[in-house]
Structure formats: C-alpha cells, structure tokens
Amino acid sequence: MITYASITARWVAIFTTVVVMTGCAQFQHPLSPLEEAKVDPDLLGTWVVQYQDENGVELEAYIHIGEAGVLDPDDKDRNVRIENRQDRQAPFPYKGLTRIVCVSYEAEGKLKSESWLAFPTTIGKQRFASVPMSQDGKVVSYYFWRYEVSNDQLKIWTDTVDEKVDSLLEKQRLTRTDSLITNDTASLRKLLEENGGDILFAEAPSNTLKRLKKSN
C-alpha cells in the first residue's frame, strides 16, 4: 500500500480545492476497466482556481487537462512511484489516460507544478474518475473523484468521506482488507448507480474551476 501523505502536503493548500486525493479510501478495482480508458472531451483545456496559502495569501493555480499520450521518461506524474527513475516502466497503458497538470504561482513569485493521471467513467447521469496508483511498474490501488462540467465550470469532488465509507463497511456494502476496499468494479458501479455520488462524497464539491481555454 502506498501512503501519499508526504507528497500531498503541499497540494493540500492548492488541491484540497482543486485535484488531490486527501480522503483515506483506496480501492483495489477501478470504476471501469483501465484498458478501456478514454478521455472526456468536456474536461480538455485550461482551468483556473483561486486559493489561499497557509498564510492566507490569495493565489491562483492553472490546471491543464489533456490526453496523456505515451510514456515519456521525463514525465513526473505522481501516480508513478519507482526507486530508480532510469529504470522507469509504464505500469499501465498511457493511451486514453487523462493527464492533469497543475501550475501554481506561490508566495514570492515561486512557480510550482505537479501532474496526475486519471480516467473518467459515466455512471447514470454522474461522472467519476479513477486515479490509478502504481509502484515499480504495478498498479496497487485507485482513488476516486467525482466531477461535473457545465457552462465552462468544473465542479470536482476529490475526497471520499471517511464516515460514509465506514458506514458502508459496517453495513457490509463495502469490504476492506488491509485498508484497501476490495469490492469489484461491478459492485462499485451498482452502488453509485443506485445511490449517486453522495453515498461516497460530500454534498458540496471541493471547489469550482473556471475554464480559460477549451482544447480543439
């Protein structure tokens, strides 16, 4: 199991309101097959969000979303964990995956950037994304996001709610082994199709991003 607390600490300031997984639930299976991943054209383009740093300074971040294409040795997607970057292996097929790149202007004009890989799934009328986490060439878990796109605004839920997950575990609607939710893809999709995203996510989105440019 991979613990991402160390690499998400700085992102919490930016992506608690944008795109980071700060909830605890990790899943063994995605919401749709990784091999069938396709980009959602509604997501493509450049988005902006305003946020505050730990000192309350008003800043902004730009989020570029596009197709990942193929593996590049210089990519630094946070989903991929390896010991030796010279021996980098592709833990999953990159074609069809969506890359989310955050570029933020921080205090004193410092520029920071990070990127993640995800792939969307539509369940009923709602849209979700599975975020594959890998280590040394193997996918070990997934995080889930929820999102809505309308009128050049992107609402995103980046955290599953621990209390809701615990309640589902107590009711045996979810199963867990070593902190990993083990339900298969079909049962996870059925849970969300019958109950909607609110059964796992907060009612209010983490934040709303504004589109600056739509990809052609």
PDB file of C-alpha atoms in Angstrom:
ATOM      1  CA  MET A   1       0.000   0.000   0.000  1.00  0.00           C
ATOM      2  CA  ILE A   2       1.320   3.432  -0.909  1.00  0.00           C
ATOM      3  CA  THR A   3       0.962   6.317   1.521  1.00  0.00           C
ATOM      4  CA  TYR A   4       0.836   9.660  -0.242  1.00  0.00           C
ATOM      5  CA  ALA A   5       0.778  11.992   2.781  1.00  0.00           C
ATOM      6  CA  SER A   6       4.346  13.165   2.172  1.00  0.00           C
ATOM      7  CA  ILE A   7       3.759  14.147  -1.453  1.00  0.00           C
ATOM      8  CA  THR A   8       0.339  15.676  -0.956  1.00  0.00           C
ATOM      9  CA  ALA A   9       1.187  18.016   1.922  1.00  0.00           C
ATOM     10  CA  ARG A  10       1.850  20.977  -0.370  1.00  0.00           C
ATOM     11  CA  TRP A  11      -1.015  20.051  -2.664  1.00  0.00           C
ATOM     12  CA  VAL A  12      -3.496  20.263   0.188  1.00  0.00           C
ATOM     13  CA  ALA A  13      -3.067  24.043   0.113  1.00  0.00           C
ATOM     14  CA  ILE A  14      -3.843  24.063  -3.618  1.00  0.00           C
ATOM     15  CA  PHE A  15      -5.650  20.857  -4.475  1.00  0.00           C
ATOM     16  CA  THR A  16      -7.826  20.435  -1.429  1.00  0.00           C
ATOM     17  CA  THR A  17      -9.705  22.963  -3.522  1.00  0.00           C
ATOM     18  CA  VAL A  18      -8.603  21.538  -6.854  1.00  0.00           C
ATOM     19  CA  VAL A  19      -7.465  17.992  -7.592  1.00  0.00           C
ATOM     20  CA  VAL A  20      -5.793  15.921  -4.890  1.00  0.00           C
ATOM     21  CA  MET A  21      -6.836  12.821  -3.070  1.00  0.00           C
ATOM     22  CA  THR A  22      -6.907  13.673   0.623  1.00  0.00           C
ATOM     23  CA  GLY A  23      -9.550  11.124   1.630  1.00  0.00           C
ATOM     24  CA  CYS A  24      -8.333   7.840   3.079  1.00  0.00           C
ATOM     25  CA  ALA A  25     -10.241   5.334   0.971  1.00  0.00           C
ATOM     26  CA  GLN A  26      -8.170   3.426  -1.564  1.00  0.00           C
ATOM     27  CA  PHE A  27      -9.827   0.875  -3.830  1.00  0.00           C
ATOM     28  CA  GLN A  28      -8.493  -2.348  -5.321  1.00  0.00           C
ATOM     29  CA  HIS A  29     -10.552  -2.001  -8.509  1.00  0.00           C
ATOM     30  CA  PRO A  30     -11.446   0.978 -10.751  1.00  0.00           C
ATOM     31  CA  LEU A  31     -14.918   2.158 -11.787  1.00  0.00           C
ATOM     32  CA  SER A  32     -14.289   0.981 -15.363  1.00  0.00           C
ATOM     33  CA  PRO A  33     -11.529  -1.099 -16.996  1.00  0.00           C
ATOM     34  CA  LEU A  34      -8.207   0.717 -17.200  1.00  0.00           C
ATOM     35  CA  GLU A  35      -7.554  -0.835 -20.604  1.00  0.00           C
ATOM     36  CA  GLU A  36     -10.694   0.845 -21.987  1.00  0.00           C
ATOM     37  CA  ALA A  37      -9.776   4.327 -20.734  1.00  0.00           C
ATOM     38  CA  LYS A  38     -10.895   7.267 -22.894  1.00  0.00           C
ATOM     39  CA  VAL A  39     -10.661  10.988 -22.275  1.00  0.00           C
ATOM     40  CA  ASP A  40     -13.753  13.068 -21.565  1.00  0.00           C
ATOM     41  CA  PRO A  41     -13.681  15.892 -24.168  1.00  0.00           C
ATOM     42  CA  ASP A  42     -15.606  18.159 -21.796  1.00  0.00           C
ATOM     43  CA  LEU A  43     -12.575  18.206 -19.482  1.00  0.00           C
ATOM     44  CA  LEU A  44      -9.967  19.159 -22.051  1.00  0.00           C
ATOM     45  CA  GLY A  45      -8.480  22.631 -21.841  1.00  0.00           C
ATOM     46  CA  THR A  46      -7.113  25.059 -19.245  1.00  0.00           C
ATOM     47  CA  TRP A  47      -8.875  25.858 -15.993  1.00  0.00           C
ATOM     48  CA  VAL A  48      -8.131  28.340 -13.204  1.00  0.00           C
ATOM     49  CA  VAL A  49      -8.909  28.396  -9.496  1.00  0.00           C
ATOM     50  CA  GLN A  50      -8.175  30.939  -6.772  1.00  0.00           C
ATOM     51  CA  TYR A  51      -6.997  29.683  -3.391  1.00  0.00           C
ATOM     52  CA  GLN A  52      -5.251  30.798  -0.206  1.00  0.00           C
ATOM     53  CA  ASP A  53      -1.896  29.540   1.002  1.00  0.00           C
ATOM     54  CA  GLU A  54      -1.219  28.647   4.638  1.00  0.00           C
ATOM     55  CA  ASN A  55      -0.656  32.356   5.398  1.00  0.00           C
ATOM     56  CA  GLY A  56      -3.938  33.451   3.868  1.00  0.00           C
ATOM     57  CA  VAL A  57      -2.292  34.967   0.775  1.00  0.00           C
ATOM     58  CA  GLU A  58      -4.602  34.963  -2.252  1.00  0.00           C
ATOM     59  CA  LEU A  59      -3.052  32.967  -5.110  1.00  0.00           C
ATOM     60  CA  GLU A  60      -4.198  31.126  -8.208  1.00  0.00           C
ATOM     61  CA  ALA A  61      -3.440  27.883  -9.976  1.00  0.00           C
ATOM     62  CA  TYR A  62      -3.873  26.863 -13.601  1.00  0.00           C
ATOM     63  CA  ILE A  63      -4.977  23.326 -14.364  1.00  0.00           C
ATOM     64  CA  HIS A  64      -4.212  21.938 -17.828  1.00  0.00           C
ATOM     65  CA  ILE A  65      -6.148  18.794 -18.756  1.00  0.00           C
ATOM     66  CA  GLY A  66      -5.416  16.702 -21.828  1.00  0.00           C
ATOM     67  CA  GLU A  67      -4.727  13.204 -23.125  1.00  0.00           C
ATOM     68  CA  ALA A  68      -1.595  11.635 -21.663  1.00  0.00           C
ATOM     69  CA  GLY A  69      -0.464  10.049 -24.943  1.00  0.00           C
ATOM     70  CA  VAL A  70       2.554   7.805 -24.387  1.00  0.00           C
ATOM     71  CA  LEU A  71       5.049   7.384 -21.563  1.00  0.00           C
ATOM     72  CA  ASP A  72       7.871   9.918 -21.577  1.00  0.00           C
ATOM     73  CA  PRO A  73      10.909   9.338 -19.299  1.00  0.00           C
ATOM     74  CA  ASP A  74      10.715  12.975 -18.198  1.00  0.00           C
ATOM     75  CA  ASP A  75       7.104  12.691 -17.013  1.00  0.00           C
ATOM     76  CA  LYS A  76       6.720  13.149 -13.275  1.00  0.00           C
ATOM     77  CA  ASP A  77       3.161  12.016 -12.745  1.00  0.00           C
ATOM     78  CA  ARG A  78       2.550  11.490  -9.041  1.00  0.00           C
ATOM     79  CA  ASN A  79       0.720   8.224  -9.722  1.00  0.00           C
ATOM     80  CA  VAL A  80       4.008   6.543 -10.642  1.00  0.00           C
ATOM     81  CA  ARG A  81       6.350   5.537  -7.823  1.00  0.00           C
ATOM     82  CA  ILE A  82       9.688   3.860  -8.644  1.00  0.00           C
ATOM     83  CA  GLU A  83      13.015   3.573  -6.852  1.00  0.00           C
ATOM     84  CA  ASN A  84      15.210   4.232  -9.885  1.00  0.00           C
ATOM     85  CA  ARG A  85      13.878   6.697 -12.447  1.00  0.00           C
ATOM     86  CA  GLN A  86      16.346   5.362 -15.037  1.00  0.00           C
ATOM     87  CA  ASP A  87      14.508   2.023 -14.941  1.00  0.00           C
ATOM     88  CA  ARG A  88      11.099   3.617 -15.340  1.00  0.00           C
ATOM     89  CA  GLN A  89       8.399   1.245 -16.538  1.00  0.00           C
ATOM     90  CA  ALA A  90       4.898   2.010 -17.712  1.00  0.00           C
ATOM     91  CA  PRO A  91       2.573   0.471 -15.097  1.00  0.00           C
ATOM     92  CA  PHE A  92      -0.471   0.915 -17.336  1.00  0.00           C
ATOM     93  CA  PRO A  93      -1.289   1.835 -20.942  1.00  0.00           C
ATOM     94  CA  TYR A  94      -0.961   5.604 -21.222  1.00  0.00           C
ATOM     95  CA  LYS A  95      -3.057   5.891 -24.373  1.00  0.00           C
ATOM     96  CA  GLY A  96      -6.512   7.092 -23.369  1.00  0.00           C
ATOM     97  CA  LEU A  97      -5.467   8.304 -19.931  1.00  0.00           C
ATOM     98  CA  THR A  98      -6.083  11.904 -18.914  1.00  0.00           C
ATOM     99  CA  ARG A  99      -3.203  13.991 -17.573  1.00  0.00           C
ATOM    100  CA  ILE A 100      -3.998  16.787 -15.117  1.00  0.00           C
ATOM    101  CA  VAL A 101      -1.189  19.310 -14.703  1.00  0.00           C
ATOM    102  CA  CYS A 102      -1.368  21.988 -12.013  1.00  0.00           C
ATOM    103  CA  VAL A 103       0.821  25.070 -12.316  1.00  0.00           C
ATOM    104  CA  SER A 104       0.611  27.378  -9.319  1.00  0.00           C
ATOM    105  CA  TYR A 105       2.094  30.773  -8.546  1.00  0.00           C
ATOM    106  CA  GLU A 106       3.050  30.783  -4.898  1.00  0.00           C
ATOM    107  CA  ALA A 107       4.383  33.324  -2.431  1.00  0.00           C
ATOM    108  CA  GLU A 108       7.304  35.473  -3.617  1.00  0.00           C
ATOM    109  CA  GLY A 109       6.593  34.528  -7.226  1.00  0.00           C
ATOM    110  CA  LYS A 110       7.668  30.900  -6.910  1.00  0.00           C
ATOM    111  CA  LEU A 111       6.319  28.583  -9.603  1.00  0.00           C
ATOM    112  CA  LYS A 112       5.288  25.018  -8.770  1.00  0.00           C
ATOM    113  CA  SER A 113       3.889  22.265 -10.967  1.00  0.00           C
ATOM    114  CA  GLU A 114       2.599  18.738 -10.430  1.00  0.00           C
ATOM    115  CA  SER A 115       0.691  16.227 -12.540  1.00  0.00           C
ATOM    116  CA  TRP A 116      -1.618  13.257 -12.079  1.00  0.00           C
ATOM    117  CA  LEU A 117      -3.174  10.642 -14.351  1.00  0.00           C
ATOM    118  CA  ALA A 118      -6.829   9.601 -14.265  1.00  0.00           C
ATOM    119  CA  PHE A 119      -9.572   8.176 -16.474  1.00  0.00           C
ATOM    120  CA  PRO A 120     -13.296   9.024 -16.415  1.00  0.00           C
ATOM    121  CA  THR A 121     -16.366   6.846 -16.032  1.00  0.00           C
ATOM    122  CA  THR A 122     -20.013   7.821 -16.514  1.00  0.00           C
ATOM    123  CA  ILE A 123     -22.455   6.072 -14.177  1.00  0.00           C
ATOM    124  CA  GLY A 124     -26.056   7.053 -14.706  1.00  0.00           C
ATOM    125  CA  LYS A 125     -26.050  10.823 -15.132  1.00  0.00           C
ATOM    126  CA  GLN A 126     -22.972  11.377 -12.974  1.00  0.00           C
ATOM    127  CA  ARG A 127     -19.311  11.425 -13.902  1.00  0.00           C
ATOM    128  CA  PHE A 128     -16.444   9.992 -11.914  1.00  0.00           C
ATOM    129  CA  ALA A 129     -12.739   9.386 -12.400  1.00  0.00           C
ATOM    130  CA  SER A 130     -10.479   6.551 -11.279  1.00  0.00           C
ATOM    131  CA  VAL A 131      -6.922   7.514 -10.332  1.00  0.00           C
ATOM    132  CA  PRO A 132      -4.511   4.557 -10.644  1.00  0.00           C
ATOM    133  CA  MET A 133      -1.659   4.479  -8.133  1.00  0.00           C
ATOM    134  CA  SER A 134       1.383   2.427  -9.060  1.00  0.00           C
ATOM    135  CA  GLN A 135       4.698   1.345  -7.636  1.00  0.00           C
ATOM    136  CA  ASP A 136       7.581  -0.226  -9.545  1.00  0.00           C
ATOM    137  CA  GLY A 137       5.568  -0.951 -12.660  1.00  0.00           C
ATOM    138  CA  LYS A 138       2.417  -2.312 -10.981  1.00  0.00           C
ATOM    139  CA  VAL A 139      -0.931  -0.713 -10.182  1.00  0.00           C
ATOM    140  CA  VAL A 140      -1.568  -1.190  -6.456  1.00  0.00           C
ATOM    141  CA  SER A 141      -4.738   0.841  -5.808  1.00  0.00           C
ATOM    142  CA  TYR A 142      -7.135   3.503  -7.066  1.00  0.00           C
ATOM    143  CA  TYR A 143      -8.580   6.722  -5.694  1.00  0.00           C
ATOM    144  CA  PHE A 144     -11.940   8.010  -6.938  1.00  0.00           C
ATOM    145  CA  TRP A 145     -13.028  11.542  -7.833  1.00  0.00           C
ATOM    146  CA  ARG A 146     -16.401  12.883  -8.867  1.00  0.00           C
ATOM    147  CA  TYR A 147     -16.920  15.835 -11.219  1.00  0.00           C
ATOM    148  CA  GLU A 148     -19.477  17.895 -13.131  1.00  0.00           C
ATOM    149  CA  VAL A 149     -18.905  20.123 -16.165  1.00  0.00           C
ATOM    150  CA  SER A 150     -21.390  22.803 -17.248  1.00  0.00           C
ATOM    151  CA  ASN A 151     -21.172  26.338 -18.667  1.00  0.00           C
ATOM    152  CA  ASP A 152     -17.357  26.293 -18.649  1.00  0.00           C
ATOM    153  CA  GLN A 153     -17.286  25.451 -14.953  1.00  0.00           C
ATOM    154  CA  LEU A 154     -15.765  22.305 -13.480  1.00  0.00           C
ATOM    155  CA  LYS A 155     -17.024  21.164 -10.098  1.00  0.00           C
ATOM    156  CA  ILE A 156     -14.866  18.490  -8.556  1.00  0.00           C
ATOM    157  CA  TRP A 157     -15.098  16.278  -5.500  1.00  0.00           C
ATOM    158  CA  THR A 158     -11.657  14.924  -4.637  1.00  0.00           C
ATOM    159  CA  ASP A 159     -12.335  13.203  -1.310  1.00  0.00           C
ATOM    160  CA  THR A 160     -14.418  10.221  -0.373  1.00  0.00           C
ATOM    161  CA  VAL A 161     -15.855  10.896   3.088  1.00  0.00           C
ATOM    162  CA  ASP A 162     -14.357   8.597   5.724  1.00  0.00           C
ATOM    163  CA  GLU A 163     -17.556   8.482   7.790  1.00  0.00           C
ATOM    164  CA  LYS A 164     -19.601   7.420   4.755  1.00  0.00           C
ATOM    165  CA  VAL A 165     -17.083   4.733   3.835  1.00  0.00           C
ATOM    166  CA  ASP A 166     -17.050   3.457   7.438  1.00  0.00           C
ATOM    167  CA  SER A 167     -20.863   3.308   7.460  1.00  0.00           C
ATOM    168  CA  LEU A 168     -20.904   1.256   4.245  1.00  0.00           C
ATOM    169  CA  LEU A 169     -18.288  -1.068   5.715  1.00  0.00           C
ATOM    170  CA  GLU A 170     -20.408  -1.579   8.844  1.00  0.00           C
ATOM    171  CA  LYS A 171     -23.419  -2.390   6.661  1.00  0.00           C
ATOM    172  CA  GLN A 172     -21.212  -4.776   4.634  1.00  0.00           C
ATOM    173  CA  ARG A 173     -21.949  -2.888   1.435  1.00  0.00           C
ATOM    174  CA  LEU A 174     -18.202  -2.364   1.134  1.00  0.00           C
ATOM    175  CA  THR A 175     -15.474  -4.813   2.111  1.00  0.00           C
ATOM    176  CA  ARG A 176     -11.942  -3.982   3.205  1.00  0.00           C
ATOM    177  CA  THR A 177      -8.645  -5.813   3.571  1.00  0.00           C
ATOM    178  CA  ASP A 178      -5.564  -4.029   4.919  1.00  0.00           C
ATOM    179  CA  SER A 179      -7.163  -0.598   4.383  1.00  0.00           C
ATOM    180  CA  LEU A 180      -7.948  -1.417   0.735  1.00  0.00           C
ATOM    181  CA  ILE A 181     -11.613  -1.502  -0.379  1.00  0.00           C
ATOM    182  CA  THR A 182     -11.905  -4.808  -2.236  1.00  0.00           C
ATOM    183  CA  ASN A 183     -15.312  -4.557  -3.984  1.00  0.00           C
ATOM    184  CA  ASP A 184     -15.080  -5.380  -7.673  1.00  0.00           C
ATOM    185  CA  THR A 185     -15.868  -2.894 -10.439  1.00  0.00           C
ATOM    186  CA  ALA A 186     -19.421  -4.167 -10.987  1.00  0.00           C
ATOM    187  CA  SER A 187     -20.473  -3.828  -7.353  1.00  0.00           C
ATOM    188  CA  LEU A 188     -18.920  -0.363  -7.052  1.00  0.00           C
ATOM    189  CA  ARG A 189     -20.755   0.802 -10.157  1.00  0.00           C
ATOM    190  CA  LYS A 190     -24.028  -0.669  -8.844  1.00  0.00           C
ATOM    191  CA  LEU A 191     -23.563   1.147  -5.519  1.00  0.00           C
ATOM    192  CA  LEU A 192     -23.072   4.503  -7.277  1.00  0.00           C
ATOM    193  CA  GLU A 193     -25.782   3.889  -9.868  1.00  0.00           C
ATOM    194  CA  GLU A 194     -28.384   3.105  -7.193  1.00  0.00           C
ATOM    195  CA  ASN A 195     -27.384   5.814  -4.719  1.00  0.00           C
ATOM    196  CA  GLY A 196     -25.487   8.528  -6.596  1.00  0.00           C
ATOM    197  CA  GLY A 197     -22.156  10.056  -5.698  1.00  0.00           C
ATOM    198  CA  ASP A 198     -23.400  11.410  -2.374  1.00  0.00           C
ATOM    199  CA  ILE A 199     -23.085   7.940  -0.877  1.00  0.00           C
ATOM    200  CA  LEU A 200     -19.276   8.290  -1.003  1.00  0.00           C
ATOM    201  CA  PHE A 201     -18.630  12.006  -1.462  1.00  0.00           C
ATOM    202  CA  ALA A 202     -19.621  15.193   0.343  1.00  0.00           C
ATOM    203  CA  GLU A 203     -22.696  17.010  -0.950  1.00  0.00           C
ATOM    204  CA  ALA A 204     -20.704  20.150  -1.764  1.00  0.00           C
ATOM    205  CA  PRO A 205     -17.813  19.967  -4.273  1.00  0.00           C
ATOM    206  CA  SER A 206     -14.238  20.619  -3.185  1.00  0.00           C
ATOM    207  CA  ASN A 207     -14.228  23.629  -5.490  1.00  0.00           C
ATOM    208  CA  THR A 208     -15.373  25.039  -8.822  1.00  0.00           C
ATOM    209  CA  LEU A 209     -12.841  25.807 -11.550  1.00  0.00           C
ATOM    210  CA  LYS A 210     -13.384  28.249 -14.399  1.00  0.00           C
ATOM    211  CA  ARG A 211     -12.416  27.337 -17.953  1.00  0.00           C
ATOM    212  CA  LEU A 212      -9.919  29.652 -19.625  1.00  0.00           C
ATOM    213  CA  LYS A 213      -9.411  27.789 -22.887  1.00  0.00           C
ATOM    214  CA  LYS A 214     -11.096  24.811 -24.476  1.00  0.00           C
ATOM    215  CA  SER A 215      -8.911  22.346 -26.331  1.00  0.00           C
ATOM    216  CA  ASN A 216      -9.573  21.990 -30.067  1.00  0.00           C
TER     217      ASN A 216
END
